[in-house]
XYZ file of C-alpha atoms in Angstrom:
755
model
C 113.752 112.077 166.112
C 114.545 109.029 168.236
C 112.979 109.180 171.669
C 114.650 107.908 174.796
C 112.248 106.651 177.395
C 113.390 107.728 180.860
C 115.000 105.034 182.971
C 112.965 106.162 185.959
C 109.365 107.144 185.335
C 106.269 106.014 183.528
C 106.389 107.602 180.089
C 104.593 105.398 177.571
C 106.603 103.960 174.697
C 105.546 105.667 171.472
C 103.987 103.402 168.847
C 104.533 105.835 165.976
C 107.326 108.134 164.851
C 107.470 111.754 165.917
C 107.626 114.021 162.876
C 109.029 117.540 162.667
C 108.822 120.363 165.233
C 112.603 120.618 165.662
C 112.395 124.336 166.472
C 109.485 123.807 168.857
C 111.358 121.048 170.694
C 114.453 123.210 171.009
C 112.428 126.154 172.312
C 110.464 124.072 174.832
C 113.676 122.485 176.110
C 115.281 125.925 176.402
C 112.355 127.255 178.411
C 112.304 124.164 180.597
C 115.851 125.048 181.554
C 114.805 128.492 182.757
C 111.479 127.858 184.506
C 110.031 125.326 186.902
C 106.508 125.493 185.452
C 105.941 125.454 181.698
C 102.468 125.227 180.169
C 101.917 124.193 176.556
C 98.707 125.747 175.272
C 96.870 125.432 171.993
C 93.729 124.222 170.271
C 92.548 120.642 170.532
C 94.428 118.414 168.090
C 97.417 120.756 167.703
C 99.762 118.235 169.329
C 100.342 119.570 172.854
C 100.550 116.150 174.481
C 102.809 114.607 171.863
C 105.204 117.570 171.978
C 105.317 117.460 175.791
C 106.049 113.722 175.794
C 108.711 114.053 173.092
C 110.532 116.727 175.069
C 110.113 114.843 178.344
C 111.469 111.619 176.845
C 114.524 113.361 175.451
C 115.758 115.036 178.641
C 118.234 113.165 180.808
C 118.588 115.670 183.668
C 116.049 114.161 186.059
C 117.531 111.355 188.134
C 114.219 110.947 189.941
C 112.393 110.304 186.714
C 109.949 111.768 184.266
C 106.313 111.065 185.112
C 103.128 111.460 183.071
C 99.849 112.252 184.837
C 97.008 111.946 182.310
C 94.020 113.901 183.613
C 91.723 113.337 180.625
C 89.683 110.758 182.535
C 89.505 112.781 185.777
C 86.242 114.667 186.237
C 86.296 115.595 189.933
C 88.753 118.408 190.792
C 89.322 116.821 194.199
C 90.744 113.739 192.454
C 93.632 115.557 190.729
C 96.016 114.982 193.643
C 94.958 111.320 193.868
C 95.570 110.820 190.145
C 99.015 112.366 190.493
C 99.898 110.221 193.499
C 98.765 107.092 191.680
C 100.803 107.934 188.579
C 103.936 108.561 190.661
C 103.399 105.420 192.735
C 103.165 107.407 195.958
C 101.952 105.168 198.812
C 99.009 106.467 200.799
C 99.194 104.842 204.208
C 98.917 108.074 206.148
C 95.908 110.136 207.127
C 97.037 113.523 205.855
C 95.462 115.037 202.722
C 96.917 113.450 199.601
C 98.332 116.750 198.377
C 100.343 117.036 201.615
C 101.603 113.461 201.232
C 102.652 114.247 197.659
C 104.540 117.306 198.834
C 106.338 115.257 201.498
C 107.144 112.509 198.989
C 108.674 115.010 196.560
C 110.485 117.070 199.199
C 113.671 115.027 198.746
C 113.286 114.421 195.021
C 113.687 116.334 191.776
C 111.563 114.739 189.029
C 109.864 116.186 185.973
C 106.073 115.800 186.086
C 103.939 116.195 182.968
C 100.340 117.109 183.859
C 98.414 116.355 180.680
C 94.916 117.600 179.735
C 94.430 120.229 182.436
C 91.891 122.469 180.703
C 88.798 121.118 182.521
C 90.576 121.154 185.899
C 92.624 124.341 185.699
C 91.998 125.572 189.252
C 92.757 122.175 190.824
C 95.887 121.796 188.690
C 97.047 125.275 189.651
C 96.546 124.474 193.349
C 98.487 121.214 192.975
C 101.337 122.826 191.048
C 101.609 125.641 193.587
C 101.750 123.199 196.513
C 104.266 120.830 194.959
C 106.599 123.455 193.511
C 106.657 125.195 196.892
C 107.560 121.939 198.651
C 110.719 121.119 196.725
C 113.216 123.123 194.734
C 114.156 120.183 192.499
C 110.746 119.615 190.915
C 109.843 120.865 187.445
C 106.457 120.623 185.799
C 105.139 120.729 182.255
C 101.394 121.058 181.813
C 99.256 120.850 178.687
C 96.034 122.812 178.577
C 93.922 124.932 176.292
C 94.565 127.785 178.734
C 97.316 128.690 181.177
C 97.171 127.907 184.895
C 97.728 131.546 185.800
C 100.452 131.039 188.415
C 103.258 133.449 189.164
C 106.447 132.286 187.435
C 104.596 130.140 184.904
C 105.905 130.328 181.339
C 103.491 129.648 178.482
C 104.386 128.208 175.101
C 101.608 128.391 172.515
C 101.972 125.266 170.383
C 101.550 126.312 166.745
C 100.220 124.187 163.888
C 102.877 122.242 162.015
C 105.150 123.997 159.574
C 104.123 123.252 155.948
C 106.974 120.825 155.292
C 106.406 119.048 158.620
C 102.693 118.730 157.852
C 103.460 117.126 154.485
C 105.956 114.744 156.076
C 103.455 113.713 158.762
C 100.796 113.020 156.135
C 103.293 110.995 154.095
C 104.493 109.007 157.107
C 100.988 108.108 158.306
C 99.658 107.403 154.817
C 102.477 104.937 154.141
C 101.394 103.017 157.243
C 98.032 102.218 155.592
C 99.094 102.394 151.941
C 102.800 101.478 151.549
C 103.015 102.625 147.935
C 101.909 106.177 148.766
C 104.417 108.876 147.781
C 104.600 112.649 147.736
C 105.822 113.542 144.260
C 106.302 116.695 142.236
C 102.989 115.851 140.614
C 100.893 115.748 143.796
C 102.879 117.944 146.205
C 100.738 121.038 145.535
C 97.540 119.116 146.342
C 99.148 117.554 149.423
C 100.107 121.018 150.657
C 96.592 122.234 149.932
C 95.132 119.297 151.837
C 97.356 120.018 154.845
C 96.518 123.736 154.711
C 92.804 122.904 154.564
C 93.359 120.882 157.720
C 95.007 123.920 159.371
C 98.110 121.719 159.649
C 96.670 120.209 162.844
C 98.417 116.881 163.578
C 95.262 115.085 164.730
C 93.347 116.217 161.644
C 96.217 115.128 159.387
C 96.424 111.700 161.041
C 92.687 111.126 160.674
C 92.815 112.153 157.028
C 95.907 110.065 156.279
C 94.027 106.946 157.360
C 91.507 107.679 154.563
C 94.197 107.729 151.894
C 94.085 103.969 152.046
C 91.113 104.173 149.638
C 91.010 107.807 148.497
C 93.398 109.786 146.312
C 94.684 113.131 147.574
C 92.413 114.944 145.085
C 89.377 113.022 146.316
C 90.236 113.832 149.919
C 90.585 117.555 149.077
C 87.225 117.646 147.295
C 85.351 115.804 150.026
C 86.813 118.043 152.711
C 85.827 121.186 150.793
C 82.224 119.990 150.775
C 82.348 119.165 154.455
C 83.904 122.529 155.436
C 81.301 124.408 153.404
C 78.469 122.729 155.292
C 80.150 123.268 158.650
C 80.933 126.957 158.089
C 77.366 127.707 157.086
C 76.053 126.067 160.257
C 78.507 127.350 162.891
C 80.119 130.702 162.168
C 80.920 131.376 165.817
C 83.337 128.478 166.289
C 87.034 129.223 165.984
C 88.639 128.127 162.682
C 90.696 125.310 164.237
C 87.622 124.055 166.113
C 85.569 124.037 162.912
C 88.321 122.157 161.099
C 88.645 119.459 163.743
C 84.892 118.999 164.152
C 84.522 118.658 160.413
C 87.260 116.043 160.296
C 85.778 113.981 163.105
C 82.303 114.223 161.539
C 83.739 113.040 158.274
C 85.704 110.207 159.869
C 82.573 109.079 161.689
C 80.476 109.089 158.516
C 83.074 107.112 156.572
C 83.008 104.311 159.157
C 80.685 101.376 158.605
C 77.555 101.313 160.798
C 79.147 98.690 163.063
C 82.366 100.714 163.357
C 80.394 103.844 164.263
C 78.416 101.891 166.843
C 81.559 100.546 168.501
C 83.207 103.987 168.428
C 80.197 105.438 170.256
C 80.083 102.645 172.815
C 83.816 102.740 173.558
C 83.335 106.306 174.788
C 82.037 105.010 178.155
C 85.515 103.779 179.081
C 87.673 106.038 181.234
C 91.262 106.085 180.028
C 92.372 102.818 178.456
C 90.688 99.418 178.384
C 91.353 95.796 177.470
C 89.862 93.631 174.738
C 87.808 91.601 177.225
C 86.258 94.822 178.556
C 85.406 96.023 175.041
C 83.788 92.660 174.313
C 81.971 92.512 177.638
C 80.610 96.043 177.534
C 80.108 96.854 173.852
C 78.906 93.580 172.299
C 75.191 93.057 171.722
C 72.356 94.709 169.816
C 74.186 95.244 166.535
C 77.680 93.983 167.417
C 78.510 90.317 167.955
C 81.068 89.479 170.613
C 83.220 87.770 167.980
C 83.135 90.940 165.855
C 84.632 93.299 168.452
C 88.301 92.467 167.807
C 87.967 92.912 164.049
C 86.088 96.195 164.488
C 88.731 97.426 166.949
C 91.478 96.609 164.457
C 89.644 98.567 161.771
C 89.241 101.577 164.082
C 92.965 101.370 164.912
C 93.794 101.508 161.199
C 91.606 104.624 160.906
C 93.419 106.312 163.861
C 90.194 106.414 165.874
C 91.426 103.904 168.464
C 95.055 103.830 169.624
C 96.802 100.659 170.837
C 98.756 101.145 174.041
C 100.087 99.268 177.077
C 99.663 99.544 180.823
C 101.333 97.421 183.499
C 102.657 95.210 180.706
C 99.114 94.486 179.455
C 97.960 95.264 175.892
C 95.285 97.973 175.973
C 93.360 100.395 173.757
C 92.358 104.022 174.208
C 90.609 106.905 172.479
C 92.051 110.399 172.383
C 89.888 112.625 174.551
C 88.586 114.631 171.585
C 87.531 111.422 169.836
C 86.015 110.011 173.036
C 83.939 113.123 173.698
C 82.614 113.032 170.146
C 81.637 109.383 170.543
C 79.903 110.160 173.850
C 77.809 112.861 172.168
C 76.743 110.398 169.488
C 76.020 107.728 172.092
C 73.671 110.113 173.898
C 72.014 111.133 170.629
C 71.149 107.523 169.778
C 69.742 106.868 173.257
C 72.281 104.245 174.324
C 74.281 106.226 176.893
C 72.530 105.034 180.059
C 72.429 101.434 178.808
C 76.143 101.473 178.069
C 76.966 103.031 181.447
C 74.994 100.263 183.148
C 76.822 97.590 181.145
C 80.139 99.259 182.013
C 79.176 99.230 185.703
C 78.066 95.586 185.620
C 81.225 94.447 183.844
C 83.556 96.113 186.340
C 81.486 95.004 189.333
C 81.837 91.408 188.104
C 85.567 91.980 187.534
C 85.980 93.297 191.095
C 84.235 90.226 192.458
C 86.460 87.903 190.385
C 89.517 89.745 191.664
C 88.321 89.163 195.223
C 87.589 85.480 194.601
C 90.776 84.713 192.645
C 93.119 87.319 194.082
C 95.040 85.214 196.550
C 97.099 82.359 195.232
C 99.755 81.791 192.570
C 98.349 84.594 190.415
C 98.169 87.241 193.144
C 100.762 89.565 191.611
C 99.084 89.320 188.196
C 95.756 90.101 189.859
C 97.194 93.237 191.443
C 98.627 94.247 188.063
C 95.182 93.906 186.484
C 93.598 95.841 189.332
C 96.017 98.745 188.887
C 95.398 98.766 185.127
C 91.623 98.887 185.652
C 91.676 101.384 188.512
C 90.197 104.346 186.592
C 87.342 102.290 185.161
C 86.606 100.653 188.517
C 86.298 104.087 190.081
C 84.015 105.238 187.276
C 81.838 102.177 187.839
C 81.622 103.001 191.552
C 80.447 106.485 190.648
C 77.548 105.111 188.580
C 75.342 103.419 191.143
C 71.630 102.826 191.744
C 71.944 103.639 195.420
C 74.203 103.513 198.464
C 73.659 99.793 199.128
C 74.695 98.993 195.576
C 77.784 101.142 195.922
C 78.915 99.172 198.968
C 79.116 95.992 196.919
C 81.936 96.843 194.488
C 83.794 98.742 197.199
C 84.305 95.629 199.264
C 85.691 92.873 197.001
C 89.220 94.331 196.515
C 89.486 94.618 200.295
C 93.186 93.889 200.670
C 94.319 95.026 197.248
C 94.173 98.775 197.751
C 96.197 98.391 200.931
C 98.782 96.289 199.149
C 98.854 98.687 196.213
C 99.532 101.519 198.620
C 96.194 103.361 198.452
C 94.335 102.394 201.655
C 93.455 105.986 202.514
C 91.461 106.284 199.341
C 89.970 102.819 199.868
C 88.522 103.881 203.204
C 87.088 107.060 201.748
C 85.270 105.044 199.067
C 82.915 103.111 201.416
C 82.543 105.848 204.040
C 79.934 107.819 202.069
C 77.668 104.836 201.300
C 78.145 103.545 204.864
C 76.760 106.848 206.124
C 73.663 106.595 203.931
C 73.126 102.829 203.506
C 72.191 102.029 207.113
C 70.078 98.938 206.414
C 71.400 95.802 208.180
C 72.633 93.929 205.109
C 75.623 91.649 204.422
C 76.977 94.363 202.108
C 77.028 96.858 204.963
C 78.698 94.336 207.277
C 81.479 93.741 204.782
C 81.819 97.469 204.063
C 82.242 98.152 207.781
C 84.952 95.517 207.987
C 86.794 96.972 204.965
C 86.740 100.447 206.502
C 88.029 99.020 209.801
C 90.813 97.084 208.043
C 92.117 100.210 206.325
C 91.853 102.245 209.528
C 94.073 99.618 211.218
C 96.658 99.998 208.434
C 96.653 103.750 208.991
C 97.036 103.463 212.746
C 93.607 104.981 213.464
C 92.609 102.516 216.169
C 89.670 104.479 217.576
C 88.030 104.685 214.170
C 88.732 100.990 213.533
C 87.066 99.976 216.789
C 84.025 102.090 215.928
C 83.572 100.285 212.606
C 84.272 96.885 214.177
C 81.772 97.360 216.983
C 78.965 97.887 214.497
C 80.213 95.128 212.180
C 80.265 92.630 215.069
C 76.688 93.465 216.099
C 75.526 93.249 212.504
C 77.345 89.946 211.937
C 75.677 88.492 215.030
C 72.259 89.748 213.879
C 72.758 88.206 210.440
C 74.315 85.014 211.791
C 77.366 85.635 209.581
C 80.312 83.560 210.835
C 82.743 85.211 208.404
C 82.079 88.667 209.856
C 82.538 87.349 213.391
C 85.834 85.633 212.572
C 87.189 88.669 210.776
C 86.135 90.870 213.675
C 88.247 88.809 216.096
C 91.180 88.806 213.657
C 91.216 92.594 213.340
C 90.753 93.062 217.080
C 93.770 90.821 217.549
C 95.806 93.024 215.202
C 94.663 96.103 217.095
C 95.728 94.540 220.377
C 99.114 93.578 218.894
C 99.721 97.038 217.429
C 98.489 98.603 220.671
C 101.120 96.803 222.748
C 98.839 94.141 224.288
C 100.349 90.868 222.987
C 98.607 88.535 225.477
C 95.192 89.831 224.443
C 96.269 89.588 220.794
C 97.229 85.915 221.120
C 93.821 85.000 222.560
C 91.857 86.831 219.855
C 94.035 85.702 216.958
C 93.995 82.062 218.075
C 90.193 82.105 218.026
C 90.139 83.930 214.687
C 92.618 81.583 212.971
C 90.616 78.518 214.006
C 87.276 80.062 213.002
C 88.550 81.269 209.627
C 90.064 77.890 208.830
C 86.796 76.170 209.754
C 84.793 78.266 207.275
C 87.357 77.769 204.491
C 89.120 81.151 204.615
C 92.623 79.644 204.513
C 94.399 82.811 203.434
C 92.941 84.893 206.233
C 93.554 82.080 208.709
C 97.235 81.963 207.747
C 97.479 85.749 208.073
C 95.976 85.568 211.561
C 98.554 82.914 212.455
C 101.431 85.202 211.406
C 100.087 87.964 213.643
C 99.602 85.474 216.477
C 103.194 84.257 216.092
C 104.450 87.850 216.385
C 102.465 88.339 219.569
C 103.781 85.051 220.997
C 107.321 86.074 220.074
C 106.906 89.377 221.920
C 105.837 87.356 224.973
C 108.745 84.942 224.677
C 106.280 82.086 224.165
C 108.151 79.037 222.775
C 105.054 78.087 220.754
C 105.722 81.013 218.412
C 108.020 78.966 216.159
C 105.402 76.268 215.617
C 102.739 78.900 214.933
C 105.037 80.459 212.304
C 105.561 77.100 210.648
C 101.824 76.474 210.507
C 101.408 79.814 208.732
C 104.223 79.004 206.274
C 102.677 75.593 205.536
C 99.270 77.157 204.848
C 100.836 79.826 202.622
C 102.825 77.246 200.657
C 99.739 75.065 200.210
C 97.775 78.098 199.043
C 100.487 79.118 196.558
C 100.284 82.710 197.767
C 103.609 84.604 197.430
C 102.750 87.719 199.396
C 101.428 85.682 202.313
C 104.465 83.404 202.115
C 106.692 86.498 202.276
C 104.884 87.672 205.397
C 105.043 84.230 207.011
C 108.756 83.794 206.294
C 109.506 87.268 207.602
C 107.632 86.341 210.805
C 109.702 83.163 211.073
C 112.846 85.281 210.626
C 111.719 87.693 213.304
C 111.057 84.816 215.666
C 114.537 83.352 214.953
C 116.126 86.735 215.723
C 114.271 86.894 219.046
C 115.676 83.431 219.845
C 119.216 84.507 218.934
C 119.395 82.332 215.792
C 120.962 84.984 213.535
C 121.803 82.753 210.559
C 118.279 81.344 210.400
C 116.849 84.842 210.814
C 118.925 86.191 207.921
C 117.953 83.307 205.626
C 114.243 83.688 206.395
C 114.117 87.483 206.020
C 116.065 87.373 202.757
C 113.676 84.666 201.501
C 110.769 86.909 202.499
C 112.239 89.808 200.541
C 112.646 87.572 197.477
C 108.970 86.578 197.755
C 108.046 90.252 198.084
C 109.396 91.128 194.611
C 106.859 92.901 192.435
C 104.196 93.758 195.026
C 105.491 97.318 195.467
C 104.425 97.604 199.103
C 106.541 100.276 200.810
C 105.470 99.544 204.385
C 105.893 95.792 204.193
C 109.332 96.047 202.589
C 110.358 98.705 205.123
C 109.368 96.375 207.964
C 111.467 93.553 206.499
C 114.461 95.842 206.006
C 114.152 97.040 209.603
C 114.321 93.487 210.887
C 117.207 92.595 208.589
C 119.026 95.642 210.005
C 118.420 94.411 213.563
C 119.752 90.968 212.690
C 122.754 92.509 210.932
C 123.524 94.735 213.919
C 123.270 91.736 216.229
C 125.947 90.140 214.035
C 128.171 93.222 214.610
C 128.040 94.542 211.015
C 126.938 97.971 212.172
C 127.750 99.811 208.961
C 125.501 97.571 206.870
C 122.818 97.659 209.557
C 122.828 101.463 209.328
C 122.483 101.354 205.570
C 119.519 99.010 205.860
C 117.857 101.303 208.403
C 118.381 104.173 205.980
C 116.726 102.247 203.146
C 113.824 101.424 205.462
C 113.566 105.052 206.602
C 113.163 106.230 202.996
C 110.308 103.769 202.484
C 108.613 104.755 205.744
C 108.819 108.378 204.647
C 107.341 107.583 201.247
C 104.523 105.602 202.872
C 103.838 108.507 205.252
C 103.949 106.169 208.237
C 106.511 104.696 210.650
C 107.403 101.456 212.359
C 105.479 102.693 215.409
C 102.289 101.853 213.481
C 103.104 98.193 214.122
C 103.267 98.559 217.863
C 105.438 99.860 220.691
C 107.540 96.681 220.723
C 108.687 97.377 217.164
C 109.396 101.053 217.872
C 111.441 100.107 220.954
C 113.512 97.557 219.010
C 114.174 100.122 216.277
C 115.474 102.576 218.898
C 117.678 99.923 220.478
C 119.197 99.081 217.082
C 119.920 102.752 216.366
C 121.546 103.203 219.767
C 123.743 100.145 219.221
C 124.909 101.441 215.835
C 125.692 104.888 217.260
C 127.716 103.310 220.076
C 129.700 101.310 217.510
C 130.214 103.987 214.836
C 129.688 107.249 216.667
C 127.083 109.856 215.642
C 129.084 111.041 212.614
C 129.682 107.486 211.424
C 125.993 106.690 211.766
C 125.023 109.745 209.727
C 127.507 108.693 207.046
C 126.046 105.210 206.607
C 122.532 106.655 206.652
C 123.528 108.804 203.680
C 124.887 105.739 201.878
C 121.798 103.556 202.227
C 118.821 105.710 201.276
C 119.387 106.348 197.568
C 116.860 103.878 196.164
C 113.784 104.442 194.034
C 111.010 102.487 195.705
C 110.589 98.983 197.158
C 112.049 97.065 194.198
C 115.418 98.817 194.315
C 115.502 98.646 198.115
C 114.958 94.863 197.936
C 117.705 94.528 195.318
C 120.063 96.449 197.603
C 119.207 94.371 200.677
C 119.628 91.041 198.895
C 123.276 91.713 198.182
C 125.688 90.182 200.657
C 127.208 92.497 203.287
C 130.631 92.237 201.637
C 129.200 93.641 198.436
C 127.778 96.624 200.269
C 131.069 98.037 201.531
C 133.785 99.063 199.047
C 137.225 97.672 199.764
C 140.677 97.921 198.279
C 140.098 94.620 196.481
C 136.991 95.748 194.641
C 136.931 94.644 190.997
C 137.628 97.024 188.140
C 134.826 99.452 187.259
C 131.936 97.771 185.504
C 131.390 98.608 181.828
C 127.681 98.826 182.612
C 125.787 101.894 183.753
C 124.168 101.723 187.225
C 120.791 101.065 185.594
C 122.239 98.278 183.449
C 123.804 96.763 186.564
C 120.367 96.605 188.192
C 118.934 94.890 185.117
C 121.858 92.442 184.944
C 121.312 91.521 188.604
C 117.671 90.686 187.914
C 118.549 88.723 184.765
C 120.882 86.681 186.988
C 117.908 85.940 189.255
C 116.119 84.355 186.288
C 113.585 87.129 185.713
C 112.192 87.787 182.218
C 112.326 91.253 180.644
C 108.643 91.756 181.409
C 109.148 90.724 185.046
C 112.118 93.094 185.344
C 110.016 95.897 183.863
C 107.317 95.246 186.449
C 109.801 95.064 189.337
C 111.598 98.292 188.410
C 108.535 100.200 187.229
C 109.815 100.627 183.656
C 108.283 99.846 180.278
C 109.179 96.471 178.704
C 110.638 98.335 175.736
C 113.062 100.160 178.038
C 114.214 96.878 179.593
C 114.589 95.290 176.140
C 116.963 98.129 175.254
C 118.959 97.704 178.466
C 119.411 93.976 177.881
C 120.523 94.600 174.299
C 123.069 97.164 175.537
C 124.374 94.749 178.182
C 124.833 91.981 175.607
C 126.634 94.372 173.260
C 128.938 95.847 175.924
C 129.925 92.451 177.301
C 130.147 90.763 173.890
C 127.675 88.056 174.892
C 125.044 86.309 172.812
C 122.707 85.015 175.499
C 121.068 85.948 178.805
C 122.734 82.931 180.440
C 126.134 84.544 179.837
C 124.895 87.728 181.561
C 123.837 85.669 184.590
C 127.210 83.900 184.744
C 129.104 87.173 184.394
C 127.053 88.857 187.124
C 127.589 85.964 189.534
C 131.342 86.134 189.008
C 131.613 89.936 188.949
C 128.831 91.237 191.152
C 128.985 94.974 190.767
C 129.679 97.028 193.870
C 126.561 99.185 193.668
C 123.004 98.533 192.681
């Protein structure tokens, strides 16, 4: 069966064919049409996850996407909502519980969510499902678990072992991958069926066994398994038959590995979720495994179906199925290496966090954020394995801006709060931890809490003689004054901070302080604001930092609007939006769209201004915050813009354009919408003939025309590269073109009326 990865969502592209289960797929799809909560149950290795993903990838009824939440790596029940929010890309700028923010985010949406591997978190998953399904009538959920959630209205589908013919076909398909000449013939079919029956027709067991047919005949595999099952049955009569079968298979697979392969298998079990090659080398090499041997050993474990290749955020990764990982962890503990490996895992990710902090701002900032998101689960696991509270402050502080930019500042503040409460010694680590907590509190609009952290950080910085802490303290106090409606105070503090930060070499933070200072000056009508903006732009350009350049150009656009220079304001804000591509920051994009709406309204295009306000409103709602977070001046200007639009269009006309402008999935699509010219945004009688492309293909064509690669488009739209490859191929075929350049030329000449 050919799978279709959803245009909107995060389903992983399958790296192997799906075999059989036609009746099961049909039945699951039928039940999904009659219930909002469907749980697939069954023994480990029976194929619950793969069946759920196959069904999810084949349905086309969910315009808001199909989303996978893999809970295998989650151990704390309180983290289930966080894991779900992260998978869905839900910003977390507010202060409400994450489960409430999720409910609000989904209230206007109707996606399909697949909660995978729920069995060790059943109560937390049931609570989450109950809350989310109650919040929106459009949501449907599929869960996989060894037992049902026990909610009213839940339907349960017990996933059976494969049918005999499907089991044989799966064995044949996987065996051919390692031994191309393998065939199922009349001569060996009976033994193949016997082998599959001995394996209880469990897909995982069949895949593990198929990898051994590279060197064994079917008869040899049958005989070896009979010996293994005999030993297992005599030693564990209480285990269920499927459990005995799977344990026997994993034991056998482990024994057939070379000593080095077994050692790497065991050591890889310390990773949470997926991991990269550099992490495997950094954590697992040593004492029996050379660093230069890790890649070859990984490849051999991939061939044996122990390790699975995968992809996250466009990066090549590896992972172990949870059953395989748990087995490896048991063996790691048995050989006495568990604590050593956990320490190496912690040290590797601590060093990675520090490199991210040191290298994060500059030309590679977006790539750094991509790496941070890919490593999020392992970074959290490293934080949870600490020697003490002072140690735990250290890795919490390096990614200080990144969690805010990635949309998770609420969680970032919660990370250092516990160690801050217990690690009271006056150390540089505590000073930085206090500043991080204050920074995130500012982003969430919790000024009282921010001042509390800053007061202690300032005293500690003075005690330690730390100039960086002092400069950052003044910078954040300037932001607080700006957001609190005290621009004169903000200018004084930010001017001091910018100079001090530049003096100690913190150019990025100095430029950021200058942008805030320019805003405050602009609020005051200070003519120096334009020069301050230009200083910030020059620093950002010299630093090569796109996100900072976006912020600086937006500030320059805001200043131009305040001066009545509408053309300059439009150019600068549009340039800022172009620089903002790929950072996926709801609040920052919403702020830029707000200002573009104000400029557009000032130019008397009230319909387009209303649409832009609508797009911004959707992002504010998703971020669980509002423009008021950025100060009373901003809130007042928003109100004035709304009132002007209502006067021009009337209340009904305003509501109409609001409905037209809010149908975008996240910051990337909102940016794409805003960057179209006003004439493209309003249909007219001279509109071109309907495009042969689907709306999704039109979005991709627009980004191709901007010179973006398939991988960049995938990152911007939150899709897999394979999905974008397919879209580009379809566009070329529909238009009869042979190159991407032709797509760009066609789009420029025939810009479609709707993105």
